[in-house]
Coordinates of C-alpha atoms and ligand atoms in Angstrom, one line a residue:
X1 CA 173.0 -81.7 -118.7
X2 CA 170.7 -84.6 -117.9
X3 CA 170.5 -87.7 -120.0
X4 CA 168.2 -87.3 -123.0
X5 CA 167.0 -90.8 -123.4
X6 CA 163.6 -91.0 -121.7
X7 CA 161.8 -92.5 -124.7
X8 CA 162.2 -95.5 -127.0
X9 CA 165.3 -95.3 -129.1
X10 CA 167.7 -97.4 -131.1
X11 CA 171.0 -97.8 -129.3
X12 CA 172.6 -98.4 -132.6
X13 CA 172.2 -94.6 -133.3
X14 CA 172.2 -92.9 -129.9
X15 CA 174.4 -93.6 -127.0
X16 CA 172.3 -93.4 -123.9
X17 CA 174.8 -91.1 -122.3
X18 CA 174.8 -88.7 -125.2
X19 CA 174.4 -85.2 -123.7
X20 CA 176.0 -83.2 -126.5
X21 CA 176.6 -83.4 -130.2
X22 CA 178.4 -81.4 -132.9
X23 CA 176.5 -78.7 -134.7
X24 CA 177.3 -75.5 -136.6
X25 CA 176.2 -72.5 -134.6
X26 CA 175.6 -68.8 -135.5
X27 CA 176.6 -66.8 -132.5
X28 CA 176.6 -63.4 -134.2
X29 CA 175.3 -62.1 -137.5
X30 CA 178.1 -61.7 -140.1
X31 CA 180.5 -63.8 -138.0
X32 CA 181.6 -67.2 -139.3
X33 CA 179.7 -70.2 -137.9
X34 CA 181.4 -72.3 -135.3
X35 CA 181.2 -76.1 -135.3
X36 CA 181.0 -77.0 -131.6
X37 CA 179.4 -79.4 -129.1
X38 CA 175.8 -78.3 -128.3
X39 CA 173.6 -79.7 -125.6
X40 CA 171.1 -82.4 -126.5
X41 CA 167.8 -81.1 -125.2
X42 CA 165.0 -83.4 -124.0
X43 CA 162.2 -83.9 -126.5
X44 CA 158.9 -82.0 -125.9
X45 CA 155.5 -83.3 -126.8
X46 CA 155.2 -84.1 -130.5
X47 CA 158.9 -84.0 -131.1
X48 CA 161.3 -86.5 -132.7
X49 CA 165.1 -86.7 -132.6
X50 CA 166.8 -87.4 -135.9
X51 CA 170.4 -88.5 -136.7
X52 CA 171.2 -86.2 -139.6
X53 CA 172.7 -87.9 -142.7
X54 CA 172.7 -85.0 -145.1
X55 CA 171.7 -81.3 -144.9
X56 CA 171.6 -79.0 -147.9
X57 CA 173.0 -75.5 -147.8
X58 CA 170.2 -73.2 -148.9
X59 CA 170.9 -69.5 -149.6
X60 CA 168.3 -68.8 -146.9
X61 CA 170.8 -70.3 -144.3
X62 CA 173.2 -67.6 -145.4
X63 CA 170.5 -64.9 -145.1
X64 CA 169.8 -66.3 -141.6
X65 CA 173.4 -66.2 -140.6
X66 CA 173.7 -62.6 -141.7
X67 CA 170.4 -61.4 -140.2
X68 CA 169.5 -60.2 -143.7
X69 CA 165.7 -60.1 -143.3
X70 CA 163.2 -57.8 -141.5
X71 CA 162.3 -60.7 -139.2
X72 CA 165.5 -62.0 -137.7
X73 CA 166.5 -65.2 -135.9
X74 CA 167.9 -64.9 -132.4
X75 CA 171.5 -66.1 -132.0
X76 CA 172.8 -68.5 -130.9
X77 CA 171.0 -70.8 -133.3
X78 CA 171.7 -73.7 -135.6
X79 CA 170.7 -73.1 -139.3
X80 CA 169.7 -75.7 -141.7
X81 CA 166.3 -76.7 -143.2
X82 CA 167.1 -79.2 -145.9
X83 CA 167.8 -82.0 -143.3
X84 CA 167.5 -85.7 -144.0
X85 CA 168.1 -88.4 -141.5
X86 CA 167.0 -91.3 -139.4
X87 CA 164.5 -91.0 -136.5
X88 CA 166.2 -92.2 -133.4
X89 CA 163.9 -91.1 -130.6
X90 CA 160.2 -90.2 -130.2
X91 CA 158.2 -88.2 -127.7
X92 CA 155.6 -90.7 -126.3
X93 CA 152.7 -89.0 -128.2
X94 CA 154.3 -89.2 -131.6
X95 CA 152.3 -91.4 -134.0
X96 CA 153.3 -90.1 -137.4
X97 CA 156.7 -91.7 -137.7
X98 CA 158.6 -94.5 -136.1
X99 CA 162.2 -95.0 -134.9
X100 CA 164.2 -96.0 -137.9
X101 CA 162.2 -94.0 -140.5
X102 CA 164.1 -91.8 -142.8
X103 CA 162.6 -88.3 -142.8
X104 CA 163.1 -84.9 -144.3
X105 CA 163.0 -81.8 -142.1
X106 CA 161.9 -78.8 -144.1
X107 CA 161.6 -75.0 -143.4
X108 CA 158.0 -75.4 -142.1
X109 CA 159.0 -77.0 -138.8
X110 CA 155.7 -76.6 -137.1
X111 CA 152.2 -75.1 -137.8
X112 CA 149.1 -75.0 -135.7
X113 CA 147.1 -77.4 -137.8
X114 CA 143.8 -75.7 -137.1
X115 CA 143.8 -72.1 -138.5
X116 CA 142.2 -71.1 -141.8
X117 CA 145.5 -71.5 -143.6
X118 CA 146.4 -74.9 -142.2
X119 CA 143.0 -76.4 -142.9
X120 CA 142.8 -75.0 -146.5
X121 CA 146.1 -76.5 -147.6
X122 CA 148.1 -73.4 -147.0
X123 CA 149.9 -74.5 -143.8
X124 CA 152.9 -72.5 -145.1
X125 CA 151.0 -69.3 -144.3
X126 CA 150.1 -70.3 -140.7
X127 CA 150.7 -67.4 -138.2
X128 CA 151.9 -69.9 -135.6
X129 CA 154.5 -71.5 -137.7
X130 CA 158.1 -72.3 -136.5
X131 CA 160.9 -72.5 -139.1
X132 CA 163.7 -75.0 -138.9
X133 CA 167.1 -73.2 -138.7
X134 CA 165.5 -69.9 -138.0
X135 CA 163.0 -69.6 -135.2
X136 CA 163.9 -73.1 -133.9
X137 CA 167.3 -74.9 -134.2
X138 CA 167.9 -76.5 -137.6
X139 CA 169.7 -79.4 -139.2
X140 CA 173.4 -78.3 -139.4
X141 CA 174.4 -80.9 -136.8
X142 CA 174.8 -84.6 -136.1
X143 CA 171.3 -84.6 -134.6
X144 CA 168.2 -82.3 -134.9
X145 CA 164.9 -82.1 -133.1
X146 CA 161.8 -81.8 -135.3
X147 CA 158.0 -82.1 -134.9
X148 CA 156.8 -85.6 -136.0
X149 CA 153.8 -84.1 -137.7
X150 CA 155.8 -81.8 -139.9
X151 CA 158.6 -84.1 -141.1
X152 CA 158.0 -86.0 -144.3
X153 CA 159.0 -89.6 -144.9
X154 CA 161.7 -90.1 -147.6
X155 CA 160.8 -93.0 -149.8
X156 CA 163.4 -95.8 -150.4
X157 CA 163.6 -94.7 -154.0
X158 CA 165.1 -91.4 -153.1
X159 CA 168.8 -91.1 -152.2
X160 CA 169.2 -89.1 -148.9
X161 CA 171.7 -86.8 -150.5
X162 CA 169.3 -86.0 -153.3
X163 CA 166.4 -85.8 -150.8
X164 CA 168.2 -82.9 -148.9
X165 CA 168.1 -80.3 -151.7
X166 CA 164.6 -81.5 -152.6
X167 CA 163.5 -80.6 -149.1
X168 CA 163.7 -76.9 -149.8
X169 CA 165.1 -76.1 -153.2
X170 CA 162.8 -78.8 -154.7
X171 CA 159.6 -78.2 -152.9
X172 CA 159.9 -74.4 -153.2
X173 CA 160.3 -74.4 -157.0
X174 CA 157.8 -77.2 -157.5
X175 CA 155.3 -75.0 -155.6
X176 CA 156.4 -71.8 -157.5
X177 CA 155.6 -73.5 -160.8
X178 CA 152.2 -74.6 -159.5
X179 CA 151.6 -71.0 -158.3
X180 CA 152.8 -69.7 -161.7
X181 CA 150.1 -71.8 -163.4
X182 CA 152.4 -73.1 -166.1
X183 CA 150.7 -75.1 -168.9
X184 CA 152.0 -76.8 -172.0
X185 CA 153.7 -74.5 -174.5
X186 CA 154.1 -71.6 -172.0
X187 CA 157.4 -69.8 -172.0
X188 CA 158.8 -69.8 -168.5
X189 CA 161.7 -67.5 -167.6
X190 CA 163.8 -68.9 -164.7
X191 CA 166.0 -66.1 -163.2
X192 CA 168.8 -67.6 -161.3
X193 CA 170.2 -71.1 -161.9
X194 CA 171.4 -71.9 -158.4
X195 CA 170.1 -74.5 -155.9
X196 CA 166.5 -73.5 -156.6
X197 CA 166.8 -72.6 -160.2
X198 CA 168.3 -75.9 -161.4
X199 CA 165.2 -77.6 -160.1
X200 CA 162.7 -74.9 -161.3
X201 CA 163.9 -75.5 -164.8
X202 CA 162.9 -79.2 -164.5
X203 CA 159.5 -78.6 -162.8
X204 CA 158.6 -76.0 -165.5
X205 CA 159.5 -78.5 -168.2
X206 CA 157.5 -81.3 -166.4
X207 CA 154.5 -79.0 -166.4
X208 CA 154.9 -78.6 -170.2
X209 CA 156.6 -75.3 -170.3
X210 CA 159.4 -74.2 -172.6
X211 CA 162.2 -72.7 -170.4
X212 CA 164.5 -69.7 -170.8
X213 CA 167.1 -69.7 -168.0
X214 CA 168.9 -66.5 -167.0
X215 CA 172.1 -66.3 -164.8
X216 CA 175.3 -64.3 -164.7
X217 CA 177.6 -67.3 -165.0
X218 CA 178.1 -69.2 -168.2
X219 CA 178.7 -72.6 -166.4
X220 CA 175.2 -72.3 -164.8
X221 CA 173.7 -71.7 -168.2
X222 CA 175.4 -74.7 -169.6
X223 CA 173.9 -76.8 -166.8
X224 CA 170.5 -75.1 -167.4
X225 CA 170.7 -76.4 -171.0
X226 CA 171.6 -79.9 -169.9
X227 CA 168.6 -79.9 -167.5
X228 CA 166.1 -78.9 -170.3
X229 CA 166.3 -75.1 -170.8
X230 CA 165.7 -74.4 -174.5
X231 CA 167.1 -70.9 -174.3
X232 CA 169.6 -69.2 -172.0
X233 CA 170.6 -65.6 -171.4
X234 CA 173.7 -64.4 -169.5
X235 CA 172.4 -61.2 -167.8
X236 CA 176.0 -60.0 -167.3
X237 CA 176.5 -59.8 -171.1
X238 CA 173.1 -59.3 -172.6
X239 CA 169.8 -57.6 -171.7
X240 CA 167.5 -60.4 -170.6
X241 CA 164.4 -58.2 -171.2
X242 CA 165.2 -57.7 -174.9
X243 CA 166.3 -61.3 -175.3
X244 CA 163.1 -62.7 -173.8
X245 CA 160.8 -60.2 -175.5
X246 CA 162.5 -61.3 -178.8
X247 CA 161.2 -64.8 -178.0
X248 CA 157.7 -63.4 -177.6
X249 CA 157.8 -62.6 -173.9
X250 CA 157.4 -64.9 -171.0
X251 CA 154.1 -66.3 -169.8
X252 CA 155.6 -66.7 -166.4
X253 CA 158.8 -65.5 -164.9
X254 CA 160.2 -67.0 -161.6
X255 CA 162.5 -64.8 -159.7
X256 CA 165.1 -66.9 -157.9
X257 CA 168.2 -64.7 -158.1
X258 CA 169.4 -62.9 -155.0
X259 CA 169.3 -59.5 -156.6
X260 CA 166.4 -57.0 -156.9
X261 CA 167.5 -56.1 -160.4
X262 CA 166.7 -59.6 -161.6
X263 CA 163.2 -59.2 -160.3
X264 CA 162.8 -56.0 -162.4
X265 CA 164.2 -57.8 -165.4
X266 CA 161.9 -60.7 -164.8
X267 CA 159.0 -58.3 -164.7
X268 CA 160.1 -56.7 -168.0
X269 CA 160.5 -60.0 -169.6
X270 CA 156.7 -60.9 -169.3
X271 CA 154.2 -60.8 -172.1
X272 CA 150.8 -59.3 -171.7
X273 CA 148.7 -61.3 -169.1
X274 CA 151.9 -62.8 -167.7
X275 CA 152.7 -63.8 -164.1
X276 CA 155.8 -62.9 -162.1
X277 CA 156.5 -65.2 -159.1
X278 CA 158.6 -63.7 -156.3
X279 CA 160.6 -66.4 -154.6
X280 CA 164.2 -65.1 -153.8
X281 CA 164.6 -63.0 -150.7
X282 CA 167.5 -60.6 -151.2
X283 CA 168.7 -58.5 -148.2
X284 CA 167.9 -55.4 -150.3
X285 CA 164.1 -55.7 -150.0
X286 CA 162.8 -53.2 -152.6
X287 CA 162.0 -53.3 -156.2
X288 CA 160.5 -50.7 -158.5
X289 CA 157.5 -51.9 -160.6
X290 CA 155.6 -49.5 -162.8
X291 CA 151.9 -49.2 -162.0
X292 CA 150.7 -48.2 -165.5
X293 CA 152.2 -51.1 -167.4
X294 CA 151.1 -53.6 -164.7
X295 CA 147.5 -52.4 -165.1
X296 CA 147.4 -52.1 -168.8
X297 CA 149.2 -55.3 -169.5
X298 CA 147.2 -57.3 -166.9
X299 CA 150.2 -58.5 -165.0
X300 CA 150.0 -60.8 -162.0
X301 CA 152.6 -60.6 -159.3
X302 CA 152.5 -63.3 -156.6
X303 CA 154.8 -64.3 -153.7
X304 CA 155.5 -68.0 -153.2
X305 CA 156.8 -69.4 -149.9
X306 CA 158.3 -73.0 -149.8
X307 CA 155.6 -75.7 -150.2
X308 CA 153.5 -78.0 -148.0
X309 CA 154.2 -81.5 -146.8
X310 CA 152.0 -82.7 -149.6
X311 CA 154.0 -80.8 -152.2
X312 CA 157.2 -82.4 -150.8
X313 CA 155.6 -85.9 -151.0
X314 CA 154.9 -85.1 -154.7
X315 CA 158.5 -83.9 -155.2
X316 CA 159.9 -87.1 -153.7
X317 CA 157.5 -89.2 -155.9
X318 CA 158.7 -87.4 -159.1
X319 CA 162.3 -87.9 -158.1
X320 CA 161.8 -91.6 -157.2
X321 CA 160.2 -92.0 -160.6
X322 CA 163.4 -90.7 -162.2
X323 CA 161.8 -87.4 -163.5
X324 CA 164.3 -85.0 -161.8
X325 CA 168.0 -84.7 -161.3
X326 CA 169.6 -83.2 -158.3
X327 CA 173.0 -81.6 -159.0
X328 CA 174.9 -81.5 -155.7
X329 CA 178.4 -81.9 -154.2
X330 CA 179.0 -83.2 -150.6
X331 CA 181.1 -81.3 -148.1
X332 CA 181.9 -81.9 -144.4
X333 CA 179.9 -79.9 -141.9
X334 CA 183.2 -78.6 -140.6
X335 CA 183.7 -76.8 -144.0
X336 CA 180.4 -74.8 -143.7
X337 CA 182.1 -71.4 -143.9
X338 CA 184.0 -72.2 -147.0
X339 CA 180.8 -73.7 -148.5
X340 CA 178.9 -70.4 -147.7
X341 CA 181.7 -68.4 -149.4
X342 CA 181.6 -70.6 -152.5
X343 CA 177.8 -70.3 -152.8
X344 CA 178.1 -66.5 -152.6
X345 CA 180.8 -66.3 -155.2
X346 CA 178.7 -68.5 -157.6
X347 CA 181.4 -71.3 -157.5
X348 CA 178.9 -74.1 -156.8
X349 CA 177.4 -76.0 -159.7
X350 CA 174.0 -76.0 -158.0
X351 CA 173.7 -77.3 -154.4
X352 CA 176.2 -78.1 -151.6
X353 CA 175.0 -80.9 -149.2
X354 CA 176.8 -81.0 -145.8
X355 CA 177.6 -84.2 -144.1
X356 CA 177.7 -84.0 -140.3
Ligands
NAD401 P1 171.8 -69.8 -155.0 O1 172.9 -68.8 -154.5 O2 172.1 -71.2 -155.0 O3 171.3 -69.3 -156.4 C1 171.2 -68.0 -156.8 C2 171.5 -68.0 -158.3 O4 171.2 -66.6 -158.8 C3 173.0 -68.2 -158.6 O5 173.1 -69.2 -159.6 C4 173.5 -66.9 -159.1 O6 174.6 -67.0 -160.0 C5 172.3 -66.2 -159.7 N1 172.3 -64.8 -159.8 C6 172.9 -63.9 -158.9 N2 172.6 -62.6 -159.4 C7 171.9 -62.8 -160.6 C8 171.4 -61.8 -161.5 N3 171.5 -60.5 -161.3 N4 170.7 -62.3 -162.5 C9 170.6 -63.6 -162.7 N5 171.0 -64.6 -161.9 C10 171.7 -64.1 -160.8 O7 170.5 -69.5 -154.0 P2 169.3 -70.5 -153.8 O8 169.6 -71.4 -152.6 O9 168.8 -71.0 -155.1 O10 168.2 -69.4 -153.2 C11 167.8 -68.3 -154.0 C12 167.0 -67.3 -153.2 O11 165.7 -68.0 -152.9 C13 167.6 -66.9 -151.8 O12 167.3 -65.5 -151.6 C14 166.8 -67.8 -150.8 O13 166.7 -67.2 -149.5 C15 165.4 -67.8 -151.5 N6 164.5 -68.9 -151.1 C16 163.2 -68.6 -151.0 C17 162.3 -69.6 -150.7 C18 160.9 -69.3 -150.6 O14 160.1 -70.1 -150.1 N7 160.4 -68.2 -151.2 C19 162.8 -70.9 -150.4 C20 164.2 -71.1 -150.5 C21 165.0 -70.1 -150.8
ZN402 ZN1 147.9 -72.7 -138.6
ZN403 ZN1 165.7 -73.1 -148.2

């Protein structure tokens, strides 16, 4: 492996002879990740190298490691798309960030910048996009390589360990509430109070909505109330459709639970004219939605995929202003497999942030 330092860098962060670093690698779907030395590749045009300080564990990383979705990543690969760290090296053409900047590395790792989606503020729909921790290596490592144009600077006012969950869970639910069109006094049903859901509750409330939170664990519902949910429903004990219809029905429902049944319950919880936002991506890819009721009740169903760089800047601005709370616990990157097991079992308050 040749030396990687052809470009300006800070010796404080990168030893010039660094040829490998530690990262968590998926070698085979459904096998545990292995934390091992991986080669430090030279930067290509437009790229930056980042020393990772914190990287959130999104449920999407678990789907990636399992090969859950119709479009699969190609092992071996490094997951992680809630990465935050310090830029230590730049390709010569990078102008967007400087060495020493703290940046966030989100799911949208690269987009073309010129297609109809990119120029209309929908870069997240770009057909040329690359995704961190999926189509390109992600942030579950001591270092990560990203595109300077698609990282987002983290303001001084935002703690890097808060910035990590905001980089996917935050921006995704901030965007989902925008897509839902929540306005003051709307009843917003948030299905799933995990990494995404605990932030969705807060963004819905910031938009003026009244929130009903639904989960299958009482501790999650307790947290939901602390974060501003006015009503909660434990779907393991009570029918959420009946409970939410008794409140008058939801103006918007946001499906964040990794279970098709929750999507169907979210649909059933809507009032006439309501909007259902699909966000979660369970391995089981099908739901049953009735045509007749959708037409007669004037229901809107919309998919929402992460958010743009601009959405993430707004998310950081809100957090820096003290408007949101990130509930997270820190674990060592070496404990990534135990962390995954805890997320799947619902044993995590909201988000685990891995420290390389
Ligand atoms: P998470 O595991 O942290 O949270 C899921 C929550 O749903 C948990 O609190 C769990 O207890 C709850 N839940 C499980 N079954 C339920 C049910 N039947 N009813 C109600 N609640 C239930 O996961 P996360 O990181 O918040 O991600 C959620 C989903 O969103 C994943 O599928 C992930 O891949 C997807 N995701 C989508 C986007 C996007 O852009 N659309 C972005 C990020 C994540
Ligand atoms: Zn594009
Ligand atoms: Zn994510």
